CSV table of C-alpha atoms in Angstrom, one decimal:
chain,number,residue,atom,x,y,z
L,503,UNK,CA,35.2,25.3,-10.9
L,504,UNK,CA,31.9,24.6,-9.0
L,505,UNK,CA,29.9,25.9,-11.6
L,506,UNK,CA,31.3,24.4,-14.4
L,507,UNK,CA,30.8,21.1,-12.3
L,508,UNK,CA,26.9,22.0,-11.7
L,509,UNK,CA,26.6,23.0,-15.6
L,510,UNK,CA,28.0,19.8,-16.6
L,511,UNK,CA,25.7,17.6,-14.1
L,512,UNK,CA,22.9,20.0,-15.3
L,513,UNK,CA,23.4,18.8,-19.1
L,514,UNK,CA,24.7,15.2,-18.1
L,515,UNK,CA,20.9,15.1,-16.6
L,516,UNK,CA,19.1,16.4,-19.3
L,517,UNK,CA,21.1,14.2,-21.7
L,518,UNK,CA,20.2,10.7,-19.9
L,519,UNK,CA,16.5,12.0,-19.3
L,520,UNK,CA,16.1,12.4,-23.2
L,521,UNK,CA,18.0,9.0,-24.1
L,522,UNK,CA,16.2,6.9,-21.7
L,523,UNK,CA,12.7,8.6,-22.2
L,524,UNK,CA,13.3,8.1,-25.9
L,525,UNK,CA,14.5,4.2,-25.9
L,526,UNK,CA,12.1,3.1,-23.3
L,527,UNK,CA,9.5,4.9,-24.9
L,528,UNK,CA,7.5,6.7,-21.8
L,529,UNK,CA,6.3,9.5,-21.8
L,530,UNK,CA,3.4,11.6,-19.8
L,531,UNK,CA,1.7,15.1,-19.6
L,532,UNK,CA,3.2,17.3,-16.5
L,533,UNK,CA,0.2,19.7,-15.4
L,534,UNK,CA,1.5,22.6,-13.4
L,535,UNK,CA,-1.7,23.9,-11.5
L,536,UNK,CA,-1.4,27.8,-11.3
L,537,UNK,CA,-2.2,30.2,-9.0
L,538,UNK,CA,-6.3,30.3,-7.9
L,539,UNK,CA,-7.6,34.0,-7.9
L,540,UNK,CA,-10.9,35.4,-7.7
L,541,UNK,CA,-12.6,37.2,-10.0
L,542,UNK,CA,-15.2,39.5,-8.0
L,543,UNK,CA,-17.4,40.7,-11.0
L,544,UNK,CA,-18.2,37.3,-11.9
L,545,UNK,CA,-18.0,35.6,-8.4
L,546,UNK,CA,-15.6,32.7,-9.4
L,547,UNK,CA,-12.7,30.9,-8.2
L,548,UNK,CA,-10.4,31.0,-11.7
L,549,UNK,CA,-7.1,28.8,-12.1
L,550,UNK,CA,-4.9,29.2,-15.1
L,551,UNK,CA,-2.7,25.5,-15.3
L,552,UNK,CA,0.2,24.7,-17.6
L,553,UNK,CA,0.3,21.8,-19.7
L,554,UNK,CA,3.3,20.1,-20.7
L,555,UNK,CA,2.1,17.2,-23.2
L,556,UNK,CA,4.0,14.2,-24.4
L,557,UNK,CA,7.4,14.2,-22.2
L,558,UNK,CA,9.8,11.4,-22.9
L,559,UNK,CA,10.8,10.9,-19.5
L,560,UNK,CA,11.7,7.6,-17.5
L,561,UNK,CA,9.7,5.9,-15.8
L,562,UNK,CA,10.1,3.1,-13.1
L,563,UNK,CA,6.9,1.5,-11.7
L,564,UNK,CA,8.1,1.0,-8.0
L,565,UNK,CA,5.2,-0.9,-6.2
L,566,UNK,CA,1.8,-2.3,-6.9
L,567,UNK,CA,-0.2,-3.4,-4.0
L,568,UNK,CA,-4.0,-3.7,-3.1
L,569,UNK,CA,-5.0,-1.4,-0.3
L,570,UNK,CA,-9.4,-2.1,0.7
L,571,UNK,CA,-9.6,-4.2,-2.0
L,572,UNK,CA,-8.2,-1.4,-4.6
L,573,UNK,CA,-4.9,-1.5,-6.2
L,574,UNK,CA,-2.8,1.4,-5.4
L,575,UNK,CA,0.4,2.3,-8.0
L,576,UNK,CA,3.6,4.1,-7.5
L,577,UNK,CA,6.6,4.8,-9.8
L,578,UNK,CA,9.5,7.4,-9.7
L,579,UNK,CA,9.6,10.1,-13.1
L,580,UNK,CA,12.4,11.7,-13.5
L,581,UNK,CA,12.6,15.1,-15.0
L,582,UNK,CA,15.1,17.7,-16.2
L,583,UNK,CA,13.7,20.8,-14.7
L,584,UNK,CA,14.0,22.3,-18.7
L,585,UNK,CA,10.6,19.9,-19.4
L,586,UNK,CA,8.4,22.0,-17.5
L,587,UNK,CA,9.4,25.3,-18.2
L,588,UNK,CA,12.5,25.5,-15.3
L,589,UNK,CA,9.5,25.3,-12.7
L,590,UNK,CA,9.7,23.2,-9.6
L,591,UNK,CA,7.3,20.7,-8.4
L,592,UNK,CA,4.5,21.0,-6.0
L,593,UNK,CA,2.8,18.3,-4.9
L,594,UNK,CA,-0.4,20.4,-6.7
L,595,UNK,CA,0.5,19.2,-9.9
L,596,UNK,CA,-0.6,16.3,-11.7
L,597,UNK,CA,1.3,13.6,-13.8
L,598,UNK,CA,-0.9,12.1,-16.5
L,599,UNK,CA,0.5,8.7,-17.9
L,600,UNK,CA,-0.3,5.6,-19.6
L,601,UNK,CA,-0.4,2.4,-17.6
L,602,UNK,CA,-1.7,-0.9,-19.3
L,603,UNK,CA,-3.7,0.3,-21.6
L,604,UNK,CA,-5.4,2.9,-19.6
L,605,UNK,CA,-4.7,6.6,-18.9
L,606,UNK,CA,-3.9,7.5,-15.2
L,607,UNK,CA,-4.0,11.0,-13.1
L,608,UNK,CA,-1.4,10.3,-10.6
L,609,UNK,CA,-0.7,12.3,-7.2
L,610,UNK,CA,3.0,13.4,-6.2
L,611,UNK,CA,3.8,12.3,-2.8
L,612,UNK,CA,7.3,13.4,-2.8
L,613,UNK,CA,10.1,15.1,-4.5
L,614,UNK,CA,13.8,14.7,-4.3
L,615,UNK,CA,15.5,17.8,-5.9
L,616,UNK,CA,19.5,17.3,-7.4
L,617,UNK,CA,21.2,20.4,-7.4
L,618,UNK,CA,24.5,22.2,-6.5
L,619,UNK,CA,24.4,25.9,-7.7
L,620,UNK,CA,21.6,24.9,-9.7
L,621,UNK,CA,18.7,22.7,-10.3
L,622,UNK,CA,19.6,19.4,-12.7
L,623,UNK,CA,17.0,17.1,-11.4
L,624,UNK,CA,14.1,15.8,-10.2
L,625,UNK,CA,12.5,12.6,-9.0
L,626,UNK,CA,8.9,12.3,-8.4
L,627,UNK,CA,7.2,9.9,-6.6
L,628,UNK,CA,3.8,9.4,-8.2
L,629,UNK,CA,0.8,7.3,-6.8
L,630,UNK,CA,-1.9,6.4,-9.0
């Protein structure tokens, strides 16, 4: 029973992260930054990322406040861990999105993780 439960909130998830990504019409590029190693016949520091481009994905703009005379951002994304390749977030990655006109690298400051037996959803708090 519990994992027919968890498969159900699994695709219940997925299901309203399509629908409202679609009908609000947000969507952002997900970098996962990869693992740094270093290449010793060429002396560098290499990094192979994975990009995940145009993700219709919710978005709520939380907060927008002036900090030293700079405005600071925040807003939650909310994910279906199937976007991004079943991967979970690290606060390494990067959320590219679109905010009034311009395009914004934001920083994940936190993560909140859904899950029972599995993983159905996350919500990422983004500053930018």
């Amino acid at each position: 029973m519990a994992g027919q439960l968890d498969s159900l909130l699994k695709s219940v998830a997925k299901d309203l992260v399509a629908s409202l990504g679609t009908s609000l019409d947000s969507s952002i590029i997900y970098t996962k930054k990869g693992v740094s190693s270093y290449n010793v016949d060429t002396g560098e520091n290499i990094t192979v990322d994975t990009t995940y481009s145009d993700l219709k994905v919710p978005v709520e703009f939380v907060q927008s406040t002036e900090d030293d005379g700079r405005e600071r951002r925040e807003a939650k994304i909310y994910i279906s861990p199937d976007l991004i390749g079943d991967n979970q977030p690290s606060f390494e990655d990067e959320i590219t999105l679109t905010y009034s006109g311009s395009t914004r690298v934001g920083q994940i400051v936190n993560i909140d993780t859904r899950q029972g037996g599995q993983t159905y959803l996350f919500t990422l708090l983004v500053r930018f």
